[in-house]
XYZ file of C-alpha atoms in Angstrom:
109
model
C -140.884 -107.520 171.895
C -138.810 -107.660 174.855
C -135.653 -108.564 173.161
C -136.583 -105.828 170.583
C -136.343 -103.497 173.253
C -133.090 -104.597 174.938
C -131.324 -104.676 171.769
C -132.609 -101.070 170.511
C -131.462 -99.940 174.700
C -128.026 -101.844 174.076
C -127.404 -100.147 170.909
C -128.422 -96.721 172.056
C -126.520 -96.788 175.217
C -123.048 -98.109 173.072
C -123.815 -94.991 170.849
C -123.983 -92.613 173.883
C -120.789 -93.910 175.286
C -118.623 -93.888 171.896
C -117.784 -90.681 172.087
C -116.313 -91.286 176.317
C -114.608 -94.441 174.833
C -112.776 -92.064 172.116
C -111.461 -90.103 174.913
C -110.488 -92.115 177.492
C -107.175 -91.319 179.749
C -105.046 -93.449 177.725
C -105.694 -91.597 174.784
C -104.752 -88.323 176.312
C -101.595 -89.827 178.191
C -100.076 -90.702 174.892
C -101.528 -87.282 173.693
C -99.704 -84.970 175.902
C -96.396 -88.021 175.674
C -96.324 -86.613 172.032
C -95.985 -82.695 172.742
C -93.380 -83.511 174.983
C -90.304 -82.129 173.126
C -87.944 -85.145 172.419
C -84.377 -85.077 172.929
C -83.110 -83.930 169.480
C -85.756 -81.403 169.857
C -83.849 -79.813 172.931
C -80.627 -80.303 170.880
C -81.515 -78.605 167.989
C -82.549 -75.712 170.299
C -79.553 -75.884 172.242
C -77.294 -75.515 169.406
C -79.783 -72.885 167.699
C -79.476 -71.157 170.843
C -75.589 -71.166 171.752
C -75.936 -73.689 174.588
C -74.498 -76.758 172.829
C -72.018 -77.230 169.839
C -72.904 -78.552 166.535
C -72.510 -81.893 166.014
C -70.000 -81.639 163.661
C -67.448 -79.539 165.810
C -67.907 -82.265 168.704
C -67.222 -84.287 165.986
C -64.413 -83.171 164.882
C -62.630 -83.080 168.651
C -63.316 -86.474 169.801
C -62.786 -88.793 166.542
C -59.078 -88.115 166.505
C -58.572 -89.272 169.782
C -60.053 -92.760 169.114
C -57.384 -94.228 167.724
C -58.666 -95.160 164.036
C -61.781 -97.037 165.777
C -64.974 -96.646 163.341
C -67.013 -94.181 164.617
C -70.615 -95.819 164.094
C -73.121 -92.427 165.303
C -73.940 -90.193 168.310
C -76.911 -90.963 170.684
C -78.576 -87.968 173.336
C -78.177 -89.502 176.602
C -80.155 -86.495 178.812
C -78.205 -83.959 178.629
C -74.824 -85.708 177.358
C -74.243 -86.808 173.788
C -72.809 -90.350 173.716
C -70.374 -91.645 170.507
C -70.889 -95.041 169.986
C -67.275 -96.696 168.302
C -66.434 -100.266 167.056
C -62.376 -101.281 167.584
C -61.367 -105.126 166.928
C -64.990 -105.694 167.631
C -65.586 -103.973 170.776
C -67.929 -101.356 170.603
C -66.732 -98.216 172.565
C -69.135 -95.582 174.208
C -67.417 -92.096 174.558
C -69.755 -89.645 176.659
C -69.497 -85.827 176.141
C -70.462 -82.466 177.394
C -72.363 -80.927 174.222
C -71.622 -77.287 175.980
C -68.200 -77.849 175.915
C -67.164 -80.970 173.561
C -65.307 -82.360 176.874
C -64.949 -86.224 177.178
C -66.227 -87.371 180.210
C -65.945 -90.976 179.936
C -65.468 -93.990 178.086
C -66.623 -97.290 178.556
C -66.416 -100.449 176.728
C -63.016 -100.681 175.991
């Protein structure tokens, strides 16, 4: 009777908590991680919004001045875009100013 009773307490007392187990602080730190507006979130609204150039048009200004290297896809680095390049098998990171399609640096080379 006694372990009857223990059982039927432990099993009642695991039901009450389930519902503070569903919730618990880890839950709602990834929660709140996710509305966090990502970085291509900001760009998109930045362009949208006349604070950033398209893509395209900062595109368009910095492949020429690679000198033929592949151009292999931008990355948001904060608030700069970075163009990541491959020449004779070095990759090449070009970092611009989305506001104003400005280089301000290269590294890798």
């Amino acid at each position: 009777m006694r372990l009857y009773r223990t059982l039927l307490l432990t099993a009642c007392a695991l039901a009450a908590a389930t519902p503070a187990l569903a919730a618990r602080p880890a839950d709602q730190v990834r929660l709140a991680w996710l509305d966090r507006p990502r970085d291509q979130d900001r760009a998109f609204r930045a362009t949208q919004e006349g604070r950033a150039m398209p893509l395209p048009m900062i595109e368009r200004r910095v492949i020429p001045r690679m000198g033929g290297a592949d151009y292999l896809g931008p990355e948001l680095r904060g608030r700069n875009l970075r163009m990541k390049f491959m020449d004779n098998g070095k990759v090449i990171w070009v970092d611009v100013d989305p506001r104003t399609g400005r280089i301000l640096g290269r590294s890798g080379d």
